[in-house]
Amino acid sequence: MLLMPDFPMRDRIFTVQYYIDANYKTDLKVSQICEDIHINPSHFSRMFKTYIGMSPKQYLTQVRLRSVKRDLLMTNRSITDIALDNGFVDVNNFTRIFRKSFGLTEVPRCLLTKKVMWLFNRRIRIHSKSEK
């Protein structure tokens, strides 16, 4: 998969970031990525946070939430289908992460206006800055 033990750390991190962007819909695990690139998971997480500004898990969640948000706006598919198709394990997992990220208990499809989407975008940016 991602074998690259001779790459400098910065290149490894950005390669993993690209890999997450391309494969966020699959069952990604940081431990498996670390095993593939031959690096200690805690060291990798520290370095990822140094270069990207958040942990690998936080980055993966943010990528998935952006995709969910786009799908909610652009399709008429059910929230369950959208959550599962974007890599969330189950609807309960998605709901918990959604609540934590946006402070809402459910996805208010009828409220997904440009103004609310602006608020969501702002909350994601603020949330990721505060975790640094």
Tab-separated table of C-alpha atoms in Angstrom:
chain	number	residue	atom	x	y	z
A	1	MET	CA	0.000	0.000	0.000
A	2	LEU	CA	2.112	2.977	1.228
A	3	LEU	CA	5.615	1.528	1.554
A	4	MET	CA	8.057	4.451	1.794
A	5	PRO	CA	10.576	3.952	4.612
A	6	ASP	CA	13.321	5.987	2.876
A	7	PHE	CA	11.236	9.134	2.331
A	8	PRO	CA	11.907	12.153	4.565
A	9	MET	CA	9.256	12.587	7.274
A	10	ARG	CA	7.671	15.642	5.641
A	11	ASP	CA	7.178	13.750	2.376
A	12	ARG	CA	5.704	10.782	4.246
A	13	ILE	CA	3.214	13.042	6.026
A	14	PHE	CA	2.061	14.755	2.842
A	15	THR	CA	1.824	11.410	1.047
A	16	VAL	CA	-0.368	10.086	3.864
A	17	GLN	CA	-2.482	13.245	3.716
A	18	TYR	CA	-3.010	12.690	-0.016
A	19	TYR	CA	-3.770	9.021	0.668
A	20	ILE	CA	-6.422	9.979	3.260
A	21	ASP	CA	-7.968	12.475	0.820
A	22	ALA	CA	-8.233	9.759	-1.819
A	23	ASN	CA	-9.390	6.914	0.461
A	24	TYR	CA	-11.490	8.502	3.240
A	25	LYS	CA	-14.513	6.440	2.238
A	26	THR	CA	-12.755	3.207	3.173
A	27	ASP	CA	-12.048	1.797	6.620
A	28	LEU	CA	-8.794	3.679	7.278
A	29	LYS	CA	-6.895	3.031	10.468
A	30	VAL	CA	-3.906	5.098	11.596
A	31	SER	CA	-2.254	1.983	13.007
A	32	GLN	CA	-2.390	0.260	9.611
A	33	ILE	CA	-1.024	3.327	7.818
A	34	CYS	CA	1.851	3.486	10.332
A	35	GLU	CA	2.597	-0.179	9.826
A	36	ASP	CA	2.653	0.335	6.053
A	37	ILE	CA	5.099	3.240	6.243
A	38	HIS	CA	7.192	1.619	8.998
A	39	ILE	CA	6.826	4.273	11.667
A	40	ASN	CA	5.792	4.348	15.309
A	41	PRO	CA	2.101	5.464	15.577
A	42	SER	CA	2.676	8.008	18.351
A	43	HIS	CA	5.643	9.549	16.528
A	44	PHE	CA	3.653	9.635	13.301
A	45	SER	CA	0.701	11.339	15.017
A	46	ARG	CA	2.980	13.999	16.524
A	47	MET	CA	4.640	14.668	13.174
A	48	PHE	CA	1.303	14.712	11.324
A	49	LYS	CA	-0.023	17.281	13.790
A	50	THR	CA	3.148	19.358	13.379
A	51	TYR	CA	2.835	19.492	9.585
A	52	ILE	CA	-0.964	19.423	9.091
A	53	GLY	CA	-2.157	21.123	12.288
A	54	MET	CA	-4.362	18.311	13.587
A	55	SER	CA	-4.128	14.614	14.369
A	56	PRO	CA	-4.566	12.079	11.541
A	57	LYS	CA	-7.909	10.995	13.035
A	58	GLN	CA	-9.141	14.603	13.255
A	59	TYR	CA	-8.037	15.206	9.668
A	60	LEU	CA	-9.843	12.081	8.452
A	61	THR	CA	-13.011	13.123	10.293
A	62	GLN	CA	-12.855	16.628	8.828
A	63	VAL	CA	-12.456	15.243	5.286
A	64	ARG	CA	-15.428	12.915	5.830
A	65	LEU	CA	-17.620	15.699	7.265
A	66	ARG	CA	-16.858	17.947	4.285
A	67	SER	CA	-17.915	15.171	1.945
A	68	VAL	CA	-21.107	14.501	3.945
A	69	LYS	CA	-21.937	18.193	3.864
A	70	ARG	CA	-21.454	18.296	0.085
A	71	ASP	CA	-23.593	15.184	-0.405
A	72	LEU	CA	-26.383	16.563	1.799
A	73	LEU	CA	-26.548	19.656	-0.367
A	74	MET	CA	-26.119	18.009	-3.744
A	75	THR	CA	-28.180	14.819	-3.455
A	76	ASN	CA	-31.523	13.610	-2.169
A	77	ARG	CA	-30.067	10.454	-0.665
A	78	SER	CA	-30.823	9.494	2.922
A	79	ILE	CA	-28.546	10.691	5.687
A	80	THR	CA	-27.822	7.064	6.591
A	81	ASP	CA	-26.637	6.266	3.052
A	82	ILE	CA	-24.544	9.424	2.900
A	83	ALA	CA	-22.890	8.734	6.268
A	84	LEU	CA	-22.079	5.120	5.411
A	85	ASP	CA	-20.834	6.007	1.920
A	86	ASN	CA	-18.430	8.556	3.388
A	87	GLY	CA	-16.612	6.144	5.671
A	88	PHE	CA	-18.540	6.430	8.918
A	89	VAL	CA	-18.871	3.038	10.602
A	90	ASP	CA	-22.568	3.413	11.371
A	91	VAL	CA	-25.198	6.089	11.849
A	92	ASN	CA	-24.606	6.284	15.611
A	93	ASN	CA	-20.921	6.967	14.997
A	94	PHE	CA	-21.790	9.664	12.454
A	95	THR	CA	-24.391	11.264	14.748
A	96	ARG	CA	-21.944	11.398	17.658
A	97	ILE	CA	-19.238	13.017	15.517
A	98	PHE	CA	-21.735	15.388	13.883
A	99	ARG	CA	-23.038	16.477	17.303
A	100	LYS	CA	-19.509	17.011	18.606
A	101	SER	CA	-18.430	18.978	15.525
A	102	PHE	CA	-21.489	21.154	14.977
A	103	GLY	CA	-23.307	21.162	18.317
A	104	LEU	CA	-26.520	19.820	16.771
A	105	THR	CA	-28.273	16.618	17.765
A	106	GLU	CA	-29.435	15.729	14.266
A	107	VAL	CA	-28.777	16.740	10.696
A	108	PRO	CA	-31.417	19.389	9.946
A	109	ARG	CA	-31.781	18.835	6.186
A	110	CYS	CA	-34.544	21.454	6.011
A	111	LEU	CA	-32.149	24.008	7.554
A	112	LEU	CA	-29.289	23.413	5.155
A	113	THR	CA	-29.361	26.860	3.622
A	114	LYS	CA	-26.384	28.886	2.500
A	115	LYS	CA	-26.423	30.769	5.797
A	116	VAL	CA	-26.332	27.568	7.857
A	117	MET	CA	-23.662	26.081	5.575
A	118	TRP	CA	-21.587	29.214	6.131
A	119	LEU	CA	-21.930	28.635	9.872
A	120	PHE	CA	-20.882	24.984	9.477
A	121	ASN	CA	-17.836	26.039	7.441
A	122	ARG	CA	-16.928	28.601	10.062
A	123	ARG	CA	-17.330	26.063	12.898
A	124	ILE	CA	-15.053	23.562	11.114
A	125	ARG	CA	-12.354	26.209	10.658
A	126	ILE	CA	-12.678	27.447	14.246
A	127	HIS	CA	-12.830	23.878	15.601
A	128	SER	CA	-9.664	22.814	13.777
A	129	LYS	CA	-7.766	25.979	14.837
A	130	SER	CA	-8.678	25.506	18.489
A	131	GLU	CA	-7.345	21.928	18.497
A	132	LYS	CA	-3.803	22.993	17.558
